[in-house]
Amino acid sequence: GRLPLEGPAIHVMMEKQRVVPPPPSTHAQVPPDLDALCCDLLKIDPAERPGRSEILRRLAAVKRPETSPAVREAMTPPVARPAFVGREEELEVLRSALAESDTGARVTLLIEAESGMGKSALAEQFISELDRRDIVVLRGRCYERESVPYKGVDGVIDSLSRFMARLPDKDAAALLPFHVGLLAEVFPVLRGVKTIVEQPRVQHVPDPQEQRRRVFAALRELLARLGARRPLVVLIDDLHWADEDSLALLDAVLD
């Protein structure tokens, strides 16, 4: 009934990189094997955390022989993408928005409807049409029960880091904002980008509000630089599950 680390989002993001959370058994009665697994999954260095096969092995009642990748692939049924029919009027709105953004304007659209009406399918269809164009698509998704700070943009930052990691060092360096080191402190996945890791270490900012302002400004600057060079589409699915910090960050970026 509690999180491993608690407090303001910025504080939690910083503490996750320095503090090993106490075992669940310090708060409740927990079986030793699950207690150990939780602790291993919360290790600061992602490389030290157990992977999928190790997790499944430790959760199993008995040890099972490792299944080969070929067998695992054969056991996984292919997922056929269903045909998309209709919604031409809504698609045309999205296409028109993209055309408007080609003129240099910033365009924001909200796809809104009752649950199950096909909002995600509409967005997916629109994104699939962009494959033929030199467009950068950064996408993320919010989950109702997820408790990650900035969960509304967490997936977008993941997409951004993968895109930048594929760029030549010179092109990636041209996108870096002044406070990129501080941005990487809050979103550690950005440390997977070589040019970001090579930047001087960020200076500690004692005031949390000033730190928050600089992080927001850094992401705004990074996306602005990217958008000035390439057509840019940011898609966030299920935004209604976003947390307050995510909405504040998006407000600052889009203002």
XYZ file of N, CA and C in Angstrom:
765
model
N 0.789 -1.212 0.000
C 0.000 0.000 0.000
C 0.825 1.266 0.000
N 2.114 1.187 -0.333
C 2.940 2.391 -0.380
C 3.979 2.255 -1.497
N 4.531 3.380 -1.901
C 5.557 3.394 -2.932
C 6.935 3.180 -2.302
N 7.912 2.689 -3.083
C 9.265 2.509 -2.539
C 9.863 3.813 -2.015
N 9.641 4.903 -2.749
C 10.100 6.229 -2.340
C 8.937 7.187 -2.498
N 8.793 8.097 -1.568
C 7.656 9.009 -1.607
C 8.124 10.453 -1.479
N 7.308 11.374 -1.986
C 7.621 12.794 -1.946
C 7.297 13.445 -3.272
N 7.690 14.707 -3.457
C 7.476 15.396 -4.739
C 8.164 14.642 -5.875
N 7.622 14.775 -7.086
C 8.117 13.997 -8.228
C 9.609 14.205 -8.475
N 10.054 15.457 -8.462
C 11.474 15.740 -8.712
C 12.328 15.062 -7.646
N 11.890 15.134 -6.392
C 12.632 14.520 -5.291
C 12.729 13.006 -5.492
N 11.622 12.377 -5.885
C 11.617 10.933 -6.081
C 12.563 10.548 -7.216
N 12.516 11.298 -8.324
C 13.390 10.987 -9.462
C 14.859 11.071 -9.076
N 15.209 12.039 -8.260
C 16.596 12.180 -7.817
C 16.965 11.076 -6.830
N 16.065 10.784 -5.894
C 16.350 9.774 -4.878
C 16.489 8.379 -5.501
N 15.739 8.096 -6.550
C 15.808 6.779 -7.188
C 17.203 6.480 -7.724
N 17.992 7.514 -7.959
C 19.339 7.322 -8.492
C 20.394 7.286 -7.391
N 19.967 7.480 -6.142
C 20.940 7.527 -5.045
C 20.584 6.607 -3.882
N 19.308 6.337 -3.690
C 18.853 5.638 -2.489
C 18.261 4.282 -2.863
N 18.722 3.240 -2.178
C 18.131 1.913 -2.342
C 16.921 1.810 -1.404
N 15.715 1.595 -1.927
C 14.532 1.544 -1.068
C 14.621 0.389 -0.067
N 13.979 0.518 1.079
C 13.954 -0.590 2.045
C 13.148 -1.763 1.489
N 13.455 -2.972 1.904
C 12.701 -4.145 1.422
C 11.236 -4.040 1.819
N 10.342 -4.618 1.037
C 8.928 -4.631 1.412
C 8.687 -5.267 2.780
N 9.558 -6.181 3.181
C 9.372 -6.882 4.453
C 9.532 -5.965 5.655
N 10.075 -4.751 5.438
C 10.161 -3.809 6.558
C 8.804 -3.189 6.870
N 7.838 -3.334 5.954
C 6.513 -2.737 6.132
C 5.413 -3.769 6.328
N 5.644 -5.001 5.860
C 4.586 -6.012 5.925
C 5.211 -7.399 5.867
N 4.400 -8.402 6.161
C 4.875 -9.773 6.049
C 4.913 -10.175 4.578
N 6.116 -10.512 4.108
C 6.318 -10.833 2.699
C 7.140 -12.118 2.615
N 6.779 -13.064 1.758
C 7.601 -14.256 1.569
C 9.030 -13.869 1.174
N 10.021 -14.538 1.701
C 11.419 -14.159 1.446
C 11.786 -14.092 -0.032
N 11.259 -15.046 -0.848
C 11.638 -15.036 -2.265
C 11.074 -13.816 -2.987
N 9.826 -13.428 -2.664
C 9.249 -12.235 -3.292
C 9.896 -10.963 -2.758
N 10.268 -10.973 -1.498
C 10.970 -9.837 -0.903
C 12.284 -9.590 -1.646
N 13.027 -10.674 -1.892
C 14.313 -10.555 -2.590
C 14.117 -10.111 -4.033
N 13.070 -10.633 -4.691
C 12.815 -10.255 -6.080
C 12.462 -8.776 -6.181
N 11.622 -8.287 -5.263
C 11.275 -6.858 -5.267
C 12.532 -5.997 -5.109
N 13.391 -6.387 -4.181
C 14.621 -5.622 -3.950
C 15.507 -5.609 -5.198
N 15.606 -6.758 -5.866
C 16.438 -6.829 -7.071
C 15.860 -5.981 -8.203
N 14.528 -5.931 -8.286
C 13.894 -5.132 -9.338
C 14.019 -3.634 -9.083
N 14.345 -3.257 -7.841
C 14.473 -1.842 -7.489
C 15.924 -1.387 -7.427
N 16.851 -2.214 -7.893
C 18.259 -1.815 -7.875
C 18.468 -0.570 -8.730
N 19.385 0.272 -8.287
C 19.599 1.556 -8.953
C 20.085 1.356 -10.380
N 21.039 0.448 -10.582
C 21.587 0.198 -11.915
C 20.659 -0.761 -12.659
N 20.031 -0.337 -13.750
C 19.121 -1.220 -14.483
C 19.787 -2.523 -14.926
N 21.101 -2.474 -15.182
C 21.801 -3.668 -15.647
C 21.826 -4.771 -14.590
N 21.662 -4.378 -13.329
C 21.699 -5.354 -12.243
C 20.326 -5.947 -11.931
N 19.289 -5.451 -12.569
C 17.948 -5.955 -12.315
C 17.699 -7.233 -13.119
N 16.941 -8.178 -12.584
C 16.662 -9.408 -13.329
C 15.841 -9.125 -14.576
N 16.122 -9.878 -15.624
C 15.370 -9.750 -16.868
C 14.139 -10.637 -16.869
N 13.471 -10.657 -18.010
C 12.191 -11.373 -18.103
C 12.333 -12.847 -17.747
N 13.325 -13.526 -18.348
C 13.482 -14.960 -18.104
C 13.784 -15.239 -16.640
N 14.636 -14.397 -16.035
C 15.000 -14.597 -14.638
C 13.798 -14.363 -13.729
N 12.996 -13.355 -14.053
C 11.798 -13.087 -13.249
C 10.841 -14.274 -13.310
N 10.603 -14.775 -14.522
C 9.695 -15.913 -14.672
C 10.230 -17.147 -13.955
N 11.544 -17.352 -14.025
C 12.123 -18.511 -13.341
C 11.914 -18.412 -11.847
N 12.116 -17.212 -11.288
C 12.000 -17.046 -9.840
C 10.546 -17.051 -9.374
N 9.620 -16.712 -10.244
C 8.205 -16.739 -9.867
C 7.591 -18.128 -10.018
N 8.237 -18.974 -10.806
C 7.688 -20.308 -11.048
C 7.763 -21.157 -9.781
N 6.803 -22.084 -9.641
C 6.798 -22.964 -8.466
C 7.968 -23.928 -8.507
N 8.359 -24.343 -9.709
C 9.525 -25.212 -9.870
C 10.363 -24.653 -11.001
N 11.652 -24.979 -10.967
C 12.535 -24.521 -12.038
C 12.221 -25.274 -13.323
N 12.174 -24.530 -14.408
C 11.898 -25.138 -15.699
C 13.077 -24.888 -16.620
N 13.319 -25.789 -17.579
C 14.422 -25.558 -18.517
C 14.161 -24.321 -19.352
N 15.219 -23.619 -19.672
C 15.107 -22.397 -20.459
C 14.575 -22.709 -21.851
N 13.584 -21.978 -22.268
C 13.022 -22.165 -23.598
C 13.842 -21.369 -24.604
N 14.152 -21.983 -25.728
C 14.974 -21.318 -26.726
C 14.196 -20.182 -27.368
N 14.906 -19.147 -27.867
C 14.213 -18.026 -28.522
C 13.329 -18.480 -29.672
N 13.806 -19.483 -30.451
C 13.008 -19.945 -31.593
C 11.691 -20.554 -31.135
N 11.750 -21.345 -30.043
C 10.532 -21.959 -29.526
C 9.588 -20.898 -28.968
N 10.170 -19.914 -28.231
C 9.334 -18.843 -27.672
C 8.609 -18.087 -28.774
N 9.343 -17.845 -29.880
C 8.732 -17.117 -30.997
C 7.611 -17.939 -31.611
N 7.828 -19.273 -31.722
C 6.802 -20.137 -32.306
C 5.577 -20.216 -31.411
N 5.794 -20.081 -30.089
C 4.674 -20.164 -29.153
C 3.850 -18.892 -29.131
N 4.392 -17.811 -29.661
C 3.702 -16.529 -29.642
C 2.893 -16.361 -30.919
N 1.582 -16.344 -30.841
C 0.780 -16.240 -32.058
C 0.958 -14.867 -32.701
N 1.043 -14.814 -34.026
C 1.164 -13.528 -34.707
C -0.081 -12.684 -34.490
N 0.128 -11.384 -34.346
C -0.982 -10.462 -34.134
C -1.254 -9.716 -35.432
N -2.361 -10.018 -36.040
C -2.710 -9.360 -37.291
C -3.371 -8.020 -36.995
N -2.941 -7.005 -37.729
C -3.526 -5.686 -37.535
C -4.887 -5.635 -38.220
N -5.943 -5.319 -37.497
C -7.272 -5.293 -38.117
C -7.377 -4.168 -39.141
N -8.219 -4.394 -40.134
C -8.431 -3.374 -41.160
C -9.100 -2.153 -40.536
N -8.684 -0.981 -40.979
C -9.262 0.263 -40.471
C -10.293 0.760 -41.479
N -11.508 0.962 -41.021
C -12.599 1.350 -41.912
C -13.259 2.622 -41.377
N -13.510 3.567 -42.279
C -14.229 4.774 -41.894
C -13.364 5.821 -41.241
N -14.015 6.720 -40.485
C -13.348 7.821 -39.780
C -12.583 8.734 -40.742
N -13.046 8.818 -41.969
C -12.333 9.629 -42.948
C -12.377 11.111 -42.574
N -13.491 11.550 -42.019
C -13.601 12.962 -41.627
C -12.602 13.295 -40.528
N -12.488 12.399 -39.541
C -11.548 12.638 -38.444
C -10.103 12.568 -38.932
N -9.822 11.615 -39.830
C -8.474 11.516 -40.391
C -8.106 12.786 -41.154
N -9.080 13.350 -41.854
C -8.805 14.562 -42.619
C -8.459 15.727 -41.697
N -9.085 15.775 -40.513
C -8.734 16.803 -39.527
C -7.268 16.655 -39.103
N -6.852 15.420 -38.864
C -5.461 15.172 -38.476
C -4.503 15.524 -39.615
N -4.862 15.156 -40.814
C -4.002 15.480 -41.967
C -3.888 16.987 -42.158
N -5.006 17.692 -41.983
C -4.984 19.154 -42.129
C -4.116 19.797 -41.058
N -4.163 19.238 -39.853
C -3.318 19.755 -38.773
C -1.853 19.566 -39.102
N -1.507 18.425 -39.678
C -0.115 18.174 -40.072
C 0.313 19.144 -41.167
N -0.579 19.385 -42.121
C -0.263 20.336 -43.189
C -0.057 21.736 -42.623
N -0.868 22.099 -41.639
C -0.695 23.412 -41.003
C 0.642 23.505 -40.272
N 1.035 22.405 -39.643
C 2.319 22.424 -38.924
C 3.496 22.550 -39.889
N 3.307 22.122 -41.144
C 4.371 22.255 -42.140
C 4.698 23.715 -42.426
N 3.789 24.616 -42.096
C 4.033 26.046 -42.316
C 4.820 26.671 -41.168
N 5.091 25.878 -40.128
C 5.827 26.390 -38.975
C 4.963 26.623 -37.760
N 3.663 26.412 -37.889
C 2.758 26.601 -36.761
C 2.819 25.399 -35.824
N 2.541 25.649 -34.535
C 2.417 24.557 -33.571
C 0.940 24.225 -33.444
N 0.603 22.961 -33.640
C -0.793 22.549 -33.644
C -0.996 21.481 -32.579
N -2.031 21.648 -31.771
C -2.372 20.662 -30.749
C -3.794 20.174 -30.984
N -3.968 18.853 -31.023
C -5.292 18.268 -31.210
C -5.595 17.306 -30.067
N -6.839 17.307 -29.626
C -7.302 16.361 -28.618
C -8.323 15.439 -29.270
N -8.024 14.132 -29.274
C -8.975 13.131 -29.774
C -9.801 12.671 -28.585
N -11.081 12.979 -28.622
C -11.927 12.761 -27.448
C -13.176 11.991 -27.856
N -13.475 10.928 -27.072
C -14.688 10.142 -27.310
C -14.859 9.194 -26.142
N -15.999 8.513 -26.124
C -16.246 7.510 -25.092
C -15.260 6.355 -25.226
N -15.049 5.640 -24.130
C -14.163 4.484 -24.149
C -14.655 3.441 -25.145
N -13.725 2.884 -25.930
C -14.080 1.849 -26.893
C -14.528 2.356 -28.246
N -14.491 3.662 -28.460
C -14.954 4.232 -29.725
C -13.876 4.252 -30.804
N -12.635 3.876 -30.452
C -11.591 3.770 -31.473
C -10.649 4.949 -31.541
N -10.439 5.652 -30.432
C -9.522 6.789 -30.435
C -8.083 6.339 -30.758
N -7.658 5.276 -30.087
C -6.290 4.782 -30.315
C -6.125 4.269 -31.739
N -7.150 3.570 -32.251
C -7.078 3.051 -33.611
C -6.987 4.190 -34.629
N -7.719 5.261 -34.373
C -7.654 6.426 -35.257
C -6.244 7.015 -35.257
N -5.669 7.174 -34.076
C -4.313 7.719 -33.981
C -3.300 6.804 -34.666
N -3.462 5.487 -34.472
C -2.550 4.527 -35.096
C -2.638 4.604 -36.621
N -3.843 4.732 -37.139
C -4.008 4.833 -38.585
C -3.322 6.091 -39.117
N -3.489 7.190 -38.416
C -2.843 8.431 -38.838
C -1.322 8.284 -38.809
N -0.792 7.693 -37.734
C 0.656 7.513 -37.627
C 1.175 6.609 -38.740
N 0.400 5.562 -39.080
C 0.848 4.639 -40.135
C 0.979 5.343 -41.481
N 0.208 6.411 -41.699
C 0.305 7.165 -42.949
C 1.579 7.988 -43.020
N 2.234 8.180 -41.870
C 3.430 9.022 -41.850
C 4.684 8.254 -42.203
N 4.587 6.924 -42.371
C 5.776 6.124 -42.637
C 6.511 6.579 -43.889
N 5.763 7.083 -44.846
C 6.379 7.448 -46.117
C 7.042 8.824 -46.055
N 6.918 9.532 -44.943
C 7.445 10.886 -44.847
C 8.569 10.947 -43.829
N 9.399 11.953 -43.991
C 10.546 12.137 -43.090
C 10.079 12.861 -41.831
N 9.254 12.187 -41.053
C 8.647 12.787 -39.869
C 9.109 12.036 -38.631
N 9.470 12.784 -37.589
C 9.834 12.192 -36.309
C 8.556 12.032 -35.483
N 8.265 10.811 -35.064
C 7.094 10.532 -34.244
C 7.570 10.103 -32.860
N 7.214 10.882 -31.852
C 7.515 10.542 -30.456
C 6.199 10.167 -29.802
N 6.137 8.970 -29.249
C 4.854 8.520 -28.735
C 4.996 7.949 -27.333
N 3.947 8.135 -26.561
C 3.896 7.606 -25.211
C 2.469 7.249 -24.866
N 2.307 6.657 -23.676
C 0.967 6.258 -23.245
C 0.877 6.327 -21.728
N -0.257 6.765 -21.215
C -0.493 6.814 -19.773
C -1.286 5.572 -19.350
N -0.994 5.117 -18.148
C -1.707 3.970 -17.595
C -2.318 4.370 -16.252
N -3.529 3.909 -16.036
C -4.282 4.343 -14.856
C -3.540 4.036 -13.564
N -2.990 2.841 -13.439
C -2.408 2.409 -12.163
C -0.896 2.603 -12.105
N -0.327 3.228 -13.111
C 1.115 3.486 -13.100
C 1.414 4.657 -12.166
N 2.497 4.540 -11.396
C 2.831 5.592 -10.434
C 4.177 6.234 -10.727
N 4.627 6.163 -11.977
C 5.896 6.783 -12.368
C 5.724 8.292 -12.437
N 6.649 9.063 -11.866
C 6.564 10.517 -12.013
C 6.616 10.921 -13.490
N 5.864 11.926 -13.840
C 5.779 12.404 -15.224
C 5.362 11.269 -16.167
N 4.392 10.462 -15.731
C 4.021 9.300 -16.542
C 3.379 9.695 -17.868
N 2.876 10.912 -17.964
C 2.280 11.354 -19.214
C 3.282 11.585 -20.326
N 4.541 11.825 -19.973
C 5.570 12.088 -20.986
C 6.696 11.069 -20.919
N 6.615 10.116 -20.011
C 7.692 9.150 -19.834
C 7.957 8.374 -21.119
N 6.903 7.897 -21.773
C 7.076 7.170 -23.020
C 7.592 8.049 -24.146
N 7.179 9.311 -24.148
C 7.670 10.258 -25.159
C 9.180 10.447 -25.019
N 9.648 10.556 -23.773
C 11.083 10.706 -23.545
C 11.831 9.447 -23.968
N 11.226 8.276 -23.739
C 11.832 7.029 -24.214
C 12.009 7.071 -25.729
N 10.962 7.477 -26.444
C 11.040 7.586 -27.906
C 12.103 8.580 -28.323
N 12.151 9.696 -27.610
C 13.128 10.735 -27.920
C 14.551 10.224 -27.750
N 14.792 9.484 -26.674
C 16.148 8.972 -26.423
C 16.559 7.976 -27.507
N 15.626 7.118 -27.937
C 15.949 6.155 -28.995
C 16.245 6.867 -30.306
N 15.477 7.915 -30.606
C 15.717 8.672 -31.839
C 17.092 9.344 -31.802
N 17.413 9.998 -30.687
C 18.683 10.707 -30.591
C 19.874 9.753 -30.598
N 19.691 8.561 -30.015
C 20.777 7.582 -29.977
C 21.144 7.103 -31.381
N 20.187 7.172 -32.310
C 20.451 6.724 -33.684
C 21.072 7.818 -34.544
N 21.061 9.054 -34.069
C 21.601 10.162 -34.846
C 23.134 10.170 -34.815
N 23.770 10.696 -35.850
C 25.210 10.957 -35.759
C 25.490 11.917 -34.597
N 26.646 11.786 -33.965
C 26.958 12.588 -32.778
C 26.793 14.083 -33.049
N 27.208 14.524 -34.221
C 27.115 15.951 -34.540
C 25.665 16.422 -34.570
N 24.788 15.624 -35.166
C 23.372 15.998 -35.257
C 22.702 15.957 -33.884
N 23.063 14.957 -33.078
C 22.489 14.866 -31.735
C 22.941 16.038 -30.876
N 24.201 16.420 -30.995
C 24.737 17.520 -30.201
C 24.045 18.839 -30.538
N 23.612 18.984 -31.784
C 22.959 20.226 -32.195
C 21.592 20.398 -31.540
N 21.030 19.316 -31.009
C 19.709 19.385 -30.380
C 19.772 19.692 -28.891
N 20.952 19.575 -28.286
C 21.052 19.618 -26.835
C 20.748 21.003 -26.267
N 19.850 21.080 -25.289
C 19.571 22.353 -24.607
C 20.646 22.628 -23.561
N 20.621 23.828 -22.997
C 21.650 24.231 -22.042
C 21.633 23.338 -20.803
N 20.444 23.014 -20.304
C 20.340 22.230 -19.076
C 20.023 20.760 -19.375
N 20.637 20.202 -20.422
C 20.341 18.822 -20.772
C 20.761 17.864 -19.664
N 21.818 18.185 -18.927
C 22.254 17.326 -17.833
C 21.195 17.214 -16.753
N 20.531 18.333 -16.459
C 19.470 18.329 -15.465
C 18.267 17.538 -15.974
N 17.989 17.649 -17.265
C 16.892 16.884 -17.861
C 17.167 15.384 -17.757
N 18.425 14.996 -17.950
C 18.808 13.580 -17.844
C 18.768 13.092 -16.405
N 18.897 13.985 -15.445
C 18.759 13.583 -14.042
C 17.317 13.176 -13.748
N 16.383 13.880 -14.335
C 14.965 13.587 -14.108
C 14.496 12.418 -14.979
N 15.035 12.318 -16.202
C 14.699 11.232 -17.122
C 15.974 10.461 -17.460
N 16.368 9.515 -16.610
C 17.655 8.822 -16.786
C 17.797 8.079 -18.113
N 16.693 7.763 -18.789
C 16.787 7.049 -20.055
C 17.587 7.853 -21.081
N 17.636 9.175 -20.914
C 18.402 10.019 -21.837
C 19.895 9.769 -21.736
N 20.324 9.116 -20.668
C 21.745 8.797 -20.548
C 22.185 7.728 -21.532
N 21.227 7.145 -22.232
C 21.586 6.213 -23.286
C 22.066 6.909 -24.545
N 22.020 8.249 -24.566
C 22.494 9.024 -25.707
C 23.927 9.457 -25.427
N 24.841 9.048 -26.267
C 26.271 9.277 -26.036
C 26.591 10.753 -25.828
N 26.057 11.619 -26.676
C 26.395 13.043 -26.578
C 25.887 13.666 -25.280
N 24.816 13.123 -24.714
C 24.304 13.637 -23.446
C 25.211 13.199 -22.303
N 25.643 11.952 -22.333
C 26.533 11.441 -21.290
C 27.850 12.223 -21.264
N 28.299 12.657 -22.418
C 29.583 13.359 -22.504
C 29.510 14.810 -22.036
N 28.311 15.314 -21.770
C 28.182 16.688 -21.299
C 28.683 16.807 -19.858
N 29.151 18.011 -19.453
C 29.607 18.206 -18.062
C 28.491 17.871 -17.084
N 28.873 17.359 -15.923
C 27.882 16.991 -14.911
C 27.073 18.210 -14.490
N 25.805 17.964 -14.238
C 24.890 19.046 -13.907
C 25.210 19.608 -12.523
N 25.100 20.908 -12.407
C 25.308 21.559 -11.114
C 24.051 21.410 -10.264
N 24.254 21.061 -9.007
C 23.107 20.850 -8.116
C 22.317 22.143 -7.939
N 20.993 22.036 -8.047
C 20.101 23.181 -7.863
C 19.331 22.951 -6.557
N 19.629 23.704 -5.514
C 18.997 23.443 -4.214
C 17.505 23.739 -4.177
N 17.054 24.697 -4.967
C 15.640 25.076 -4.951
C 14.846 24.161 -5.884
N 13.930 23.332 -5.357
C 13.166 22.409 -6.213
C 12.356 23.111 -7.296
N 11.805 24.281 -6.987
C 11.011 24.992 -7.988
C 11.885 25.490 -9.143
N 13.090 25.954 -8.825
C 14.008 26.400 -9.874
C 14.472 25.206 -10.702
N 14.726 24.098 -10.039
C 15.106 22.878 -10.749
C 13.991 22.453 -11.708
N 12.777 22.497 -11.218
C 11.617 22.135 -12.050
C 11.508 23.066 -13.246
N 11.700 24.360 -13.021
C 11.611 25.323 -14.127
C 12.665 25.048 -15.188
N 13.871 24.722 -14.760
C 14.948 24.458 -15.710
C 14.711 23.177 -16.491
N 14.168 22.158 -15.816
C 13.850 20.907 -16.509
C 12.799 21.157 -17.586
N 11.756 21.893 -17.235
C 10.699 22.199 -18.199
C 11.270 22.976 -19.389
N 12.117 23.966 -19.096
C 12.694 24.789 -20.164
C 13.606 23.956 -21.058
N 14.325 23.008 -20.471
C 15.248 22.176 -21.242
C 14.489 21.296 -22.232
N 13.399 20.685 -21.782
C 12.623 19.838 -22.693
C 11.983 20.677 -23.788
N 11.485 21.847 -23.415
C 10.901 22.750 -24.421
C 11.936 23.112 -25.487
N 13.156 23.441 -25.042
C 14.219 23.834 -25.972
C 14.617 22.658 -26.865
N 14.716 21.466 -26.284
C 15.116 20.296 -27.063
C 14.094 19.987 -28.156
N 12.818 19.992 -27.789
C 11.776 19.710 -28.775
C 11.686 20.813 -29.829
N 11.932 22.059 -29.412
C 11.904 23.169 -30.365
C 13.029 23.027 -31.389
N 14.205 22.645 -30.916
C 15.333 22.459 -31.838
C 15.074 21.297 -32.791
N 14.501 20.233 -32.259
C 14.175 19.091 -33.116
C 13.112 19.474 -34.131
N 12.068 20.167 -33.657
C 10.990 20.566 -34.551
C 11.414 21.568 -35.611
N 12.479 22.316 -35.345
C 12.979 23.268 -36.335
C 13.720 22.567 -37.466
N 14.145 21.327 -37.213
C 14.925 20.592 -38.206
C 14.121 19.527 -38.937
N 13.156 18.948 -38.236
C 12.372 17.850 -38.826
C 10.906 18.029 -38.449
N 9.979 17.641 -39.324
C 8.570 17.611 -38.906
C 8.423 16.707 -37.689
N 7.675 17.159 -36.709
C 7.619 16.460 -35.426
C 6.167 16.225 -35.008
N 5.858 14.971 -34.677
C 4.542 14.608 -34.155
C 4.744 13.946 -32.799
N 4.056 14.437 -31.788
C 4.090 13.839 -30.450
C 2.698 13.284 -30.166
N 2.637 12.000 -29.905
C 1.357 11.339 -29.637
C 1.373 10.761 -28.226
N 0.401 11.155 -27.409
C 0.262 10.614 -26.056
C -1.116 9.982 -25.944
N -1.129 8.675 -25.808
C -2.392 7.942 -25.724
C -2.887 7.923 -24.272
N -4.194 7.940 -24.101
C -4.827 7.905 -22.775
C -4.322 9.026 -21.867
N -4.285 10.219 -22.406
C -3.775 11.375 -21.654
C -4.603 11.661 -20.400
N -5.838 11.185 -20.366
C -6.685 11.472 -19.200
C -6.161 10.805 -17.931
N -5.219 9.849 -18.063
C -4.618 9.246 -16.869
C -3.342 9.963 -16.445
N -2.990 11.056 -17.100
C -1.735 11.756 -16.789
C -1.786 12.362 -15.388
N -0.610 12.496 -14.781
C -0.507 13.106 -13.457
C -0.354 14.615 -13.588
N -0.473 15.309 -12.459
C -0.419 16.776 -12.464
C 0.931 17.293 -12.970
N 2.020 16.613 -12.602
C 3.340 17.061 -13.049
C 3.464 16.966 -14.568
N 2.924 15.902 -15.146
C 2.976 15.760 -16.604
C 2.212 16.886 -17.290
N 1.030 17.205 -16.760
C 0.223 18.267 -17.364
C 0.912 19.618 -17.237
N 1.582 19.843 -16.102
C 2.320 21.095 -15.925
C 3.481 21.176 -16.903
N 4.159 20.043 -17.115
C 5.277 20.017 -18.045
C 4.777 20.253 -19.480
N 3.708 19.598 -19.870
C 3.166 19.801 -21.210
C 2.702 21.235 -21.407
N 2.121 21.812 -20.366
C 1.680 23.206 -20.439
C 2.854 24.141 -20.691
N 3.983 23.869 -20.005
C 5.166 24.706 -20.174
C 5.780 24.527 -21.559
N 5.772 23.289 -22.066
C 6.362 23.028 -23.373
C 5.522 23.637 -24.493
N 4.206 23.562 -24.364
C 3.316 23.993 -25.442
C 2.901 25.451 -25.344
N 3.235 26.106 -24.249
C 2.796 27.497 -24.043
C 3.362 28.391 -25.141
